[in-house]
PDB file of C-alpha atoms in Angstrom:
ATOM      1  CA  MET B   1       0.660   8.580 -23.141  1.00 47.00           C
ATOM      2  CA  GLY B   2       3.363  11.237 -24.463  1.00 49.00           C
ATOM      3  CA  VAL B   3       5.789  12.877 -22.369  1.00 53.00           C
ATOM      4  CA  GLN B   4       3.665  16.028 -22.136  1.00 54.00           C
ATOM      5  CA  ASN B   5       0.394  14.319 -21.127  1.00 56.00           C
ATOM      6  CA  ALA B   6       2.433  12.354 -18.194  1.00 51.00           C
ATOM      7  CA  LEU B   7       3.537  15.516 -16.946  1.00 55.00           C
ATOM      8  CA  VAL B   8      -0.125  16.889 -16.736  1.00 59.00           C
ATOM      9  CA  ASP B   9      -1.964  13.469 -16.024  1.00 84.00           C
ATOM     10  CA  LEU B  10       0.567  11.710 -13.663  1.00 95.00           C
ATOM     11  CA  PRO B  11       1.993  13.996 -10.697  1.00 94.00           C
ATOM     12  CA  ALA B  12       4.884  12.101  -9.703  1.00 96.00           C
ATOM     13  CA  MET B  13       6.135  12.406 -13.442  1.00 96.00           C
ATOM     14  CA  ARG B  14       6.318  16.481 -13.036  1.00 94.00           C
ATOM     15  CA  THR B  15      10.221  16.001 -11.892  1.00 95.00           C
ATOM     16  CA  ASN B  16      10.848  13.422 -14.782  1.00 95.00           C
ATOM     17  CA  PRO B  17      11.932  10.783 -12.072  1.00 97.00           C
ATOM     18  CA  LYS B  18      14.256   7.961 -13.063  1.00 97.00           C
ATOM     19  CA  PHE B  19      12.761   5.980 -10.257  1.00 98.00           C
ATOM     20  CA  ILE B  20       9.068   5.772  -8.421  1.00 98.00           C
ATOM     21  CA  PHE B  21       8.192   4.289  -5.247  1.00 98.00           C
ATOM     22  CA  PHE B  22       4.727   2.979  -5.136  1.00 97.00           C
ATOM     23  CA  THR B  23       3.700   1.529  -1.795  1.00 96.00           C
ATOM     24  CA  ASP B  24       0.621   0.272   0.386  1.00 94.00           C
ATOM     25  CA  PHE B  25       0.055   2.206   3.716  1.00 96.00           C
ATOM     26  CA  ASP B  26      -1.534  -0.037   6.225  1.00 93.00           C
ATOM     27  CA  GLY B  27       0.941  -2.392   7.803  1.00 91.00           C
ATOM     28  CA  THR B  28       3.555  -1.237   5.384  1.00 94.00           C
ATOM     29  CA  ILE B  29       4.564   2.147   5.960  1.00 96.00           C
ATOM     30  CA  THR B  30       3.042   1.820   9.432  1.00 96.00           C
ATOM     31  CA  LEU B  31       3.236  -1.012  12.238  1.00 94.00           C
ATOM     32  CA  GLN B  32      -0.180  -1.705  12.144  1.00 93.00           C
ATOM     33  CA  ASP B  33      -3.317  -2.059   9.659  1.00 92.00           C
ATOM     34  CA  SER B  34      -5.214   0.940  10.699  1.00 95.00           C
ATOM     35  CA  ASN B  35      -8.355  -1.183   9.385  1.00 94.00           C
ATOM     36  CA  ASP B  36      -7.416  -4.154  10.950  1.00 94.00           C
ATOM     37  CA  TYR B  37      -6.837  -2.151  14.011  1.00 97.00           C
ATOM     38  CA  MET B  38     -10.367  -0.570  13.834  1.00 98.00           C
ATOM     39  CA  THR B  39     -12.213  -3.875  13.209  1.00 98.00           C
ATOM     40  CA  ASP B  40     -10.424  -5.669  15.770  1.00 98.00           C
ATOM     41  CA  ASN B  41     -10.988  -2.975  18.450  1.00 98.00           C
ATOM     42  CA  ILE B  42     -14.263  -1.412  17.361  1.00 98.00           C
ATOM     43  CA  GLY B  43     -15.419  -3.426  14.916  1.00 98.00           C
ATOM     44  CA  TYR B  44     -16.494  -7.151  14.874  1.00 98.00           C
ATOM     45  CA  GLY B  45     -13.120  -8.712  15.911  1.00 97.00           C
ATOM     46  CA  GLY B  46     -10.288 -10.158  14.780  1.00 96.00           C
ATOM     47  CA  GLU B  47     -11.472 -13.456  14.518  1.00 97.00           C
ATOM     48  CA  LEU B  48     -14.181 -12.485  11.588  1.00 96.00           C
ATOM     49  CA  ARG B  49     -11.722 -10.085  10.276  1.00 95.00           C
ATOM     50  CA  ARG B  50      -9.074 -12.740   9.543  1.00 93.00           C
ATOM     51  CA  LYS B  51     -11.543 -15.037   8.010  1.00 94.00           C
ATOM     52  CA  GLY B  52     -12.190 -12.500   5.657  1.00 92.00           C
ATOM     53  CA  ASN B  53      -8.350 -12.250   4.759  1.00 86.00           C
ATOM     54  CA  ALA B  54      -7.977 -15.665   4.492  1.00 88.00           C
ATOM     55  CA  ASP B  55     -11.433 -16.122   2.348  1.00 91.00           C
ATOM     56  CA  THR B  56      -9.612 -13.314  -0.266  1.00 87.00           C
ATOM     57  CA  LEU B  57      -6.427 -14.754  -0.150  1.00 80.00           C
ATOM     58  CA  ASN B  58      -7.913 -18.432  -1.345  1.00 86.00           C
ATOM     59  CA  GLY B  59     -10.225 -16.707  -3.976  1.00 88.00           C
ATOM     60  CA  VAL B  60     -13.555 -17.421  -1.984  1.00 93.00           C
ATOM     61  CA  LYS B  61     -14.254 -13.802  -1.971  1.00 93.00           C
ATOM     62  CA  GLN B  62     -13.576 -10.599  -3.196  1.00 93.00           C
ATOM     63  CA  PHE B  63     -11.691  -8.003  -1.454  1.00 91.00           C
ATOM     64  CA  ARG B  64     -13.988  -5.600  -1.875  1.00 95.00           C
ATOM     65  CA  ASP B  65     -16.791  -7.462  -0.369  1.00 95.00           C
ATOM     66  CA  SER B  66     -14.707  -8.549   2.326  1.00 94.00           C
ATOM     67  CA  PHE B  67     -13.447  -5.128   3.431  1.00 94.00           C
ATOM     68  CA  ARG B  68     -16.818  -3.619   2.914  1.00 97.00           C
ATOM     69  CA  GLU B  69     -17.993  -6.226   5.638  1.00 97.00           C
ATOM     70  CA  MET B  70     -15.094  -4.977   8.141  1.00 97.00           C
ATOM     71  CA  MET B  71     -15.804  -1.404   7.560  1.00 97.00           C
ATOM     72  CA  ASP B  72     -19.686  -1.697   8.027  1.00 98.00           C
ATOM     73  CA  SER B  73     -18.951  -3.382  11.542  1.00 98.00           C
ATOM     74  CA  ILE B  74     -17.518  -0.223  12.665  1.00 98.00           C
ATOM     75  CA  THR B  75     -20.123   2.410  13.706  1.00 98.00           C
ATOM     76  CA  THR B  76     -18.263   4.788  15.704  1.00 98.00           C
ATOM     77  CA  PRO B  77     -18.451   8.259  14.106  1.00 98.00           C
ATOM     78  CA  TYR B  78     -15.761   8.785  11.507  1.00 98.00           C
ATOM     79  CA  ASP B  79     -13.992  11.655  13.331  1.00 97.00           C
ATOM     80  CA  GLU B  80     -13.784   9.802  16.508  1.00 98.00           C
ATOM     81  CA  CYS B  81     -12.345   6.914  14.459  1.00 98.00           C
ATOM     82  CA  ILE B  82      -9.604   9.337  12.655  1.00 98.00           C
ATOM     83  CA  LYS B  83      -8.752  10.314  16.390  1.00 98.00           C
ATOM     84  CA  PHE B  84      -8.539   6.751  17.462  1.00 98.00           C
ATOM     85  CA  LEU B  85      -6.140   6.117  14.714  1.00 98.00           C
ATOM     86  CA  VAL B  86      -4.186   8.965  14.903  1.00 97.00           C
ATOM     87  CA  ASP B  87      -3.682   8.329  18.675  1.00 97.00           C
ATOM     88  CA  ASN B  88      -2.562   4.671  18.137  1.00 98.00           C
ATOM     89  CA  ILE B  89      -1.206   3.979  14.890  1.00 97.00           C
ATOM     90  CA  LYS B  90       2.820   4.110  14.583  1.00 97.00           C
ATOM     91  CA  LEU B  91       4.948   4.427  11.769  1.00 97.00           C
ATOM     92  CA  ASP B  92       7.479   1.845  10.829  1.00 97.00           C
ATOM     93  CA  PRO B  93      10.792   3.322  12.328  1.00 96.00           C
ATOM     94  CA  TYR B  94      12.977   3.357   9.192  1.00 97.00           C
ATOM     95  CA  PHE B  95      10.280   4.893   6.740  1.00 97.00           C
ATOM     96  CA  LYS B  96      11.061   8.483   7.556  1.00 96.00           C
ATOM     97  CA  GLU B  97      14.592   7.909   6.704  1.00 97.00           C
ATOM     98  CA  PHE B  98      13.580   6.429   3.560  1.00 98.00           C
ATOM     99  CA  TYR B  99      11.335   9.088   2.603  1.00 98.00           C
ATOM    100  CA  GLU B 100      14.027  12.122   3.538  1.00 98.00           C
ATOM    101  CA  TRP B 101      16.346   9.850   0.933  1.00 98.00           C
ATOM    102  CA  SER B 102      13.615   9.865  -1.711  1.00 98.00           C
ATOM    103  CA  LEU B 103      12.901  13.479  -1.423  1.00 98.00           C
ATOM    104  CA  ALA B 104      16.597  14.281  -1.736  1.00 98.00           C
ATOM    105  CA  ASN B 105      17.026  11.910  -4.674  1.00 98.00           C
ATOM    106  CA  ASN B 106      14.034  12.836  -6.841  1.00 98.00           C
ATOM    107  CA  ILE B 107      12.171   9.555  -6.043  1.00 98.00           C
ATOM    108  CA  PRO B 108       8.600  10.391  -5.882  1.00 98.00           C
ATOM    109  CA  VAL B 109       6.606   8.155  -3.137  1.00 98.00           C
ATOM    110  CA  VAL B 110       3.286   7.226  -4.140  1.00 98.00           C
ATOM    111  CA  VAL B 111       0.972   5.884  -1.690  1.00 97.00           C
ATOM    112  CA  LEU B 112      -1.744   3.127  -3.045  1.00 96.00           C
ATOM    113  CA  SER B 113      -4.099   2.268  -0.559  1.00 94.00           C
ATOM    114  CA  GLY B 114      -7.319   0.122  -0.175  1.00 90.00           C
ATOM    115  CA  GLY B 115      -8.124   2.093   2.869  1.00 93.00           C
ATOM    116  CA  MET B 116      -9.404   5.421   3.086  1.00 96.00           C
ATOM    117  CA  GLU B 117      -7.803   8.683   1.908  1.00 97.00           C
ATOM    118  CA  PRO B 118      -8.744  11.110   4.697  1.00 96.00           C
ATOM    119  CA  ILE B 119      -7.667   8.355   7.266  1.00 96.00           C
ATOM    120  CA  ILE B 120      -4.123   7.979   5.697  1.00 97.00           C
ATOM    121  CA  LYS B 121      -3.740  11.772   5.284  1.00 97.00           C
ATOM    122  CA  ALA B 122      -4.717  12.115   9.126  1.00 97.00           C
ATOM    123  CA  ILE B 123      -1.963   9.682  10.161  1.00 97.00           C
ATOM    124  CA  LEU B 124       0.628  10.532   7.888  1.00 97.00           C
ATOM    125  CA  GLN B 125       0.196  14.257   8.925  1.00 96.00           C
ATOM    126  CA  ASN B 126       0.713  13.392  12.664  1.00 96.00           C
ATOM    127  CA  LEU B 127       3.685  10.790  12.147  1.00 96.00           C
ATOM    128  CA  ILE B 128       5.952  12.506   9.054  1.00 96.00           C
ATOM    129  CA  GLY B 129       4.300  16.286   9.452  1.00 95.00           C
ATOM    130  CA  PRO B 130       4.263  18.818   6.739  1.00 95.00           C
ATOM    131  CA  ASP B 131       6.532  16.767   4.155  1.00 96.00           C
ATOM    132  CA  ALA B 132       3.436  14.172   4.056  1.00 97.00           C
ATOM    133  CA  ASP B 133       1.705  16.763   1.628  1.00 95.00           C
ATOM    134  CA  LYS B 134       4.501  15.926  -0.797  1.00 96.00           C
ATOM    135  CA  MET B 135       3.365  12.327  -0.968  1.00 97.00           C
ATOM    136  CA  GLU B 136       0.721  11.475  -3.268  1.00 97.00           C
ATOM    137  CA  ILE B 137      -2.201   9.490  -1.859  1.00 97.00           C
ATOM    138  CA  ILE B 138      -4.395   7.455  -3.924  1.00 97.00           C
ATOM    139  CA  GLY B 139      -7.316   5.269  -2.093  1.00 97.00           C
ATOM    140  CA  ASN B 140     -10.919   4.919  -1.282  1.00 97.00           C
ATOM    141  CA  PHE B 141     -13.099   7.688   0.009  1.00 97.00           C
ATOM    142  CA  VAL B 142     -15.957   7.849   2.782  1.00 98.00           C
ATOM    143  CA  GLY B 143     -19.260   8.980   2.579  1.00 98.00           C
ATOM    144  CA  PRO B 144     -22.615   9.530   4.701  1.00 98.00           C
ATOM    145  CA  ARG B 145     -25.055   6.989   4.929  1.00 98.00           C
ATOM    146  CA  PRO B 146     -28.477   8.272   3.768  1.00 97.00           C
ATOM    147  CA  GLY B 147     -29.977  11.018   5.927  1.00 97.00           C
ATOM    148  CA  LYS B 148     -27.173  10.654   8.304  1.00 98.00           C
ATOM    149  CA  SER B 149     -23.572  12.611   8.901  1.00 98.00           C
ATOM    150  CA  ILE B 150     -20.578  10.930   8.693  1.00 98.00           C
ATOM    151  CA  ASN B 151     -19.747  11.993  12.149  1.00 98.00           C
ATOM    152  CA  GLU B 152     -22.616  10.428  13.963  1.00 98.00           C
ATOM    153  CA  GLN B 153     -23.303   7.084  14.827  1.00 98.00           C
ATOM    154  CA  GLY B 154     -23.377   4.648  12.188  1.00 98.00           C
ATOM    155  CA  GLY B 155     -23.596   7.411   9.767  1.00 98.00           C
ATOM    156  CA  TRP B 156     -20.497   6.775   7.468  1.00 98.00           C
ATOM    157  CA  GLU B 157     -19.438   3.716   4.868  1.00 98.00           C
ATOM    158  CA  ILE B 158     -16.717   3.450   2.560  1.00 97.00           C
ATOM    159  CA  VAL B 159     -17.046   4.396  -1.055  1.00 98.00           C
ATOM    160  CA  PHE B 160     -14.790   2.637  -3.204  1.00 98.00           C
ATOM    161  CA  LYS B 161     -12.283   4.067  -6.207  1.00 97.00           C
ATOM    162  CA  HIS B 162     -13.190   1.274  -8.309  1.00 96.00           C
ATOM    163  CA  PRO B 163     -16.744   0.047  -7.255  1.00 96.00           C
ATOM    164  CA  GLU B 164     -16.840  -2.322 -10.189  1.00 96.00           C
ATOM    165  CA  SER B 165     -13.799  -3.963  -9.458  1.00 94.00           C
ATOM    166  CA  GLY B 166     -13.279  -6.940  -7.007  1.00 93.00           C
ATOM    167  CA  PHE B 167     -10.474  -5.125  -5.254  1.00 90.00           C
ATOM    168  CA  GLY B 168     -12.558  -1.778  -4.429  1.00 94.00           C
ATOM    169  CA  HIS B 169      -9.372   0.129  -5.310  1.00 94.00           C
ATOM    170  CA  ASP B 170      -7.767  -1.826  -8.302  1.00 93.00           C
ATOM    171  CA  LYS B 171      -4.064  -0.371  -7.931  1.00 93.00           C
ATOM    172  CA  SER B 172      -2.802  -1.835 -11.098  1.00 92.00           C
ATOM    173  CA  VAL B 173      -4.911   1.024 -12.826  1.00 94.00           C
ATOM    174  CA  THR B 174      -2.535   3.387 -11.547  1.00 95.00           C
ATOM    175  CA  LEU B 175       0.564   1.419 -11.932  1.00 94.00           C
ATOM    176  CA  ARG B 176      -0.220   0.329 -15.819  1.00 94.00           C
ATOM    177  CA  GLN B 177      -0.315   4.239 -16.498  1.00 95.00           C
ATOM    178  CA  TYR B 178       3.295   4.504 -15.649  1.00 96.00           C
ATOM    179  CA  SER B 179       4.516   1.284 -16.997  1.00 94.00           C
ATOM    180  CA  SER B 180       2.880   2.047 -20.270  1.00 94.00           C
ATOM    181  CA  LEU B 181       5.051   5.163 -20.916  1.00 95.00           C
ATOM    182  CA  PRO B 182       7.511   5.092 -23.524  1.00 95.00           C
ATOM    183  CA  ALA B 183      10.572   3.398 -22.921  1.00 94.00           C
ATOM    184  CA  ASP B 184      12.588   6.737 -23.064  1.00 94.00           C
ATOM    185  CA  VAL B 185      10.860   8.355 -19.830  1.00 95.00           C
ATOM    186  CA  ARG B 186       9.119   5.454 -18.086  1.00 96.00           C
ATOM    187  CA  PRO B 187      10.852   5.340 -14.899  1.00 97.00           C
ATOM    188  CA  THR B 188      12.000   1.793 -12.842  1.00 96.00           C
ATOM    189  CA  MET B 189       8.875   1.225 -10.763  1.00 96.00           C
ATOM    190  CA  PHE B 190       9.277  -0.165  -7.026  1.00 96.00           C
ATOM    191  CA  TYR B 191       6.034  -1.329  -4.967  1.00 94.00           C
ATOM    192  CA  ALA B 192       5.812  -2.263  -1.284  1.00 95.00           C
ATOM    193  CA  GLY B 193       3.138  -4.133   0.225  1.00 92.00           C
ATOM    194  CA  ASP B 194       2.340  -6.853   2.797  1.00 87.00           C
ATOM    195  CA  GLY B 195      -1.743  -8.177   2.317  1.00 76.00           C
ATOM    196  CA  VAL B 196      -4.697  -8.973   0.285  1.00 73.00           C
ATOM    197  CA  SER B 197      -5.002  -5.499  -0.653  1.00 73.00           C
ATOM    198  CA  ASP B 198      -1.859  -5.666  -2.853  1.00 79.00           C
ATOM    199  CA  LEU B 199      -2.981  -8.682  -5.184  1.00 77.00           C
ATOM    200  CA  SER B 200      -3.803  -6.373  -7.900  1.00 78.00           C
ATOM    201  CA  ALA B 201      -0.306  -4.513  -7.699  1.00 83.00           C
ATOM    202  CA  ALA B 202       1.949  -7.530  -7.270  1.00 78.00           C
ATOM    203  CA  ARG B 203       2.339  -7.964 -11.203  1.00 83.00           C
ATOM    204  CA  GLU B 204       2.661  -4.680 -12.361  1.00 88.00           C
ATOM    205  CA  THR B 205       5.932  -3.195 -11.172  1.00 90.00           C
ATOM    206  CA  ASP B 206       9.675  -3.753 -11.776  1.00 92.00           C
ATOM    207  CA  LEU B 207      10.384  -4.539  -8.232  1.00 92.00           C
ATOM    208  CA  LEU B 208       7.806  -5.993  -5.747  1.00 90.00           C
ATOM    209  CA  PHE B 209       8.777  -5.637  -1.772  1.00 93.00           C
ATOM    210  CA  ALA B 210       7.014  -8.141  -0.112  1.00 90.00           C
ATOM    211  CA  LYS B 211       6.646  -7.859   3.976  1.00 91.00           C
ATOM    212  CA  LYS B 212       8.181 -10.837   5.678  1.00 88.00           C
ATOM    213  CA  GLY B 213       5.781 -13.385   7.287  1.00 85.00           C
ATOM    214  CA  HIS B 214       2.709 -12.053   5.390  1.00 82.00           C
ATOM    215  CA  ASP B 215       0.075 -13.162   2.912  1.00 80.00           C
ATOM    216  CA  LEU B 216       1.296 -11.468  -0.171  1.00 83.00           C
ATOM    217  CA  ILE B 217       4.412 -13.639  -0.182  1.00 84.00           C
ATOM    218  CA  THR B 218       2.218 -16.506   0.158  1.00 81.00           C
ATOM    219  CA  TYR B 219       0.168 -15.144  -3.007  1.00 81.00           C
ATOM    220  CA  CYS B 220       3.566 -14.366  -4.986  1.00 82.00           C
ATOM    221  CA  ALA B 221       5.188 -17.624  -4.311  1.00 79.00           C
ATOM    222  CA  ARG B 222       1.939 -19.508  -5.502  1.00 81.00           C
ATOM    223  CA  GLU B 223       1.446 -17.432  -8.518  1.00 81.00           C
ATOM    224  CA  ASN B 224       5.042 -17.054  -9.596  1.00 80.00           C
ATOM    225  CA  VAL B 225       5.215 -13.217  -9.046  1.00 82.00           C
ATOM    226  CA  PRO B 226       9.053 -12.173  -8.414  1.00 83.00           C
ATOM    227  CA  PHE B 227       9.523 -10.421  -4.993  1.00 88.00           C
ATOM    228  CA  THR B 228      12.040  -9.633  -2.710  1.00 89.00           C
ATOM    229  CA  VAL B 229      11.296  -9.573   1.148  1.00 88.00           C
ATOM    230  CA  PHE B 230      11.551  -7.008   3.757  1.00 92.00           C
ATOM    231  CA  GLU B 231      11.341  -6.775   7.517  1.00 92.00           C
ATOM    232  CA  ASP B 232      11.445  -3.076   7.679  1.00 95.00           C
ATOM    233  CA  TRP B 233      11.991   0.047   5.491  1.00 98.00           C
ATOM    234  CA  SER B 234      15.695  -0.066   6.313  1.00 98.00           C
ATOM    235  CA  SER B 235      16.226  -3.113   4.089  1.00 94.00           C
ATOM    236  CA  ILE B 236      14.034  -1.369   1.537  1.00 96.00           C
ATOM    237  CA  LEU B 237      16.507   1.667   1.644  1.00 98.00           C
ATOM    238  CA  GLN B 238      19.399  -0.410   1.326  1.00 96.00           C
ATOM    239  CA  LYS B 239      18.297  -2.258  -1.585  1.00 95.00           C
ATOM    240  CA  CYS B 240      17.070   1.077  -3.294  1.00 97.00           C
ATOM    241  CA  LYS B 241      20.405   2.840  -2.670  1.00 97.00           C
ATOM    242  CA  GLU B 242      22.163  -0.068  -4.227  1.00 96.00           C
ATOM    243  CA  ILE B 243      19.794  -0.538  -7.527  1.00 96.00           C
ATOM    244  CA  THR B 244      19.854   3.136  -8.160  1.00 97.00           C
ATOM    245  CA  ALA B 245      23.723   3.319  -7.773  1.00 96.00           C
ATOM    246  CA  GLY B 246      23.818   0.796 -10.334  1.00 96.00           C
ATOM    247  CA  LYS B 247      25.130  -2.150  -7.843  1.00 95.00           C
ATOM    248  CA  THR B 248      22.528  -4.551  -8.387  1.00 93.00           C
ATOM    249  CA  THR B 249      19.337  -4.850 -10.772  1.00 93.00           C
ATOM    250  CA  VAL B 250      15.938  -5.156 -10.139  1.00 92.00           C
ATOM    251  CA  GLN B 251      15.960  -8.594 -11.643  1.00 90.00           C
ATOM    252  CA  GLU B 252      18.822  -9.666  -9.204  1.00 90.00           C
ATOM    253  CA  ALA B 253      17.165  -8.494  -6.333  1.00 88.00           C
ATOM    254  CA  ALA B 254      13.670 -10.691  -7.174  1.00 85.00           C
ATOM    255  CA  ARG B 255      15.951 -13.788  -7.360  1.00 84.00           C
ATOM    256  CA  GLU B 256      17.416 -13.206  -3.949  1.00 81.00           C
ATOM    257  CA  GLY B 257      13.589 -12.839  -2.994  1.00 75.00           C
ATOM    258  CA  PHE B 258      12.647 -15.770  -4.424  1.00 74.00           C
ATOM    259  CA  GLU B 259      15.668 -17.764  -2.755  1.00 79.00           C
ATOM    260  CA  ALA B 260      14.925 -16.161   0.535  1.00 74.00           C
ATOM    261  CA  TYR B 261      11.468 -17.928   0.205  1.00 74.00           C
ATOM    262  CA  LYS B 262      12.582 -21.138  -0.512  1.00 73.00           C
ATOM    263  CA  SER B 263      14.888 -21.309   2.295  1.00 76.00           C
ATOM    264  CA  GLY B 264      12.467 -20.244   5.002  1.00 74.00           C
ATOM    265  CA  ALA B 265      14.023 -16.858   5.109  1.00 63.00           C
ATOM    266  CA  ALA B 266      10.648 -15.033   4.182  1.00 58.00           C
ATOM    267  CA  GLY B 267       8.710 -15.677   7.038  1.00 60.00           C
ATOM    268  CA  VAL B 268       6.359 -18.182   5.419  1.00 59.00           C
ATOM    269  CA  LYS B 269       6.609 -21.938   4.703  1.00 62.00           C
ATOM    270  CA  ALA B 270       7.888 -22.658   1.324  1.00 57.00           C
ATOM    271  CA  ALA B 271       5.307 -24.823  -0.526  1.00 54.00           C
TER     272      ALA B 271
END
C-alpha cells in the first residue's frame, strides 16, 4: 500500500504519525467488560460466561461462537442495554490522561473491539465527551432479528464484522494493513488488551501491553508472544513516553514484560 493510498484507506495515517496506539475496549480502557457485565447481570450469568472464556482460551471453542452464545442470552431491548451500560461502566482512571497526551503528540488511538460499535461509542461519549469522536472505533455491529426491532424484547443479535473468522472480528486484519506499510512511513504500533478477544491481535504489533492477571498474559506466555504488563493506563503512559522519547525500545519493554511474568509480577502463575 503506497503512502497516498494509506492516507485514504487508513484514517489513522492521515496525520503521518510515527506511532499509533491500537487498543481493546472492554476491560482495557474500561474497568469492567461491558459484554461480561451484561451477560452476568441480564444474561445467562457469570458461571457460563467464564466457562465460555476458558473454552476459548484452551482452544475448545472459537471466540465467535462463545460470544454469540453470551449475546443470545441477553433479551433486553438494545436501547435499554446501552442505557444500562452507560449508567454502570467506568473508565480506567488514567485513560483520559493518556488520551489527552496522545492527541497532543499526534499518536492516533484506534479501538479494535470484539464488542459492538454502538455500545462502545455511547460509553465513550459519556466517559470522555466530544474528544471521543476523534477516536476510530472498529468492532462488530448489531442487527434486528427477523420480524423484530432491535429495541424490543428479544429483538437484536450481534452481527460480526468477519463472520467467516473464528474471532468474529479478526483484529489482525486491521493491524496488518498498518504493519505492511513501507518502512519509511510505517508507524511503530502499540496494542493494549486483556482477554480472549485479543488473541488475534497479540502477534501483530510492535509492543503488546497485556493487562496484569488476565487471560491474554497466559496465552502470550504459552505461545511465546512478547509482551509487557500493565495494571492501568498510568503505566502505559509512562512506557509510551519513554519509548517515544527514545529512552527505551519496544524490544526492551517486551523483555521486561516476560521477566515480570517469570517472576510472578504479571499476576498469573508462570508455567
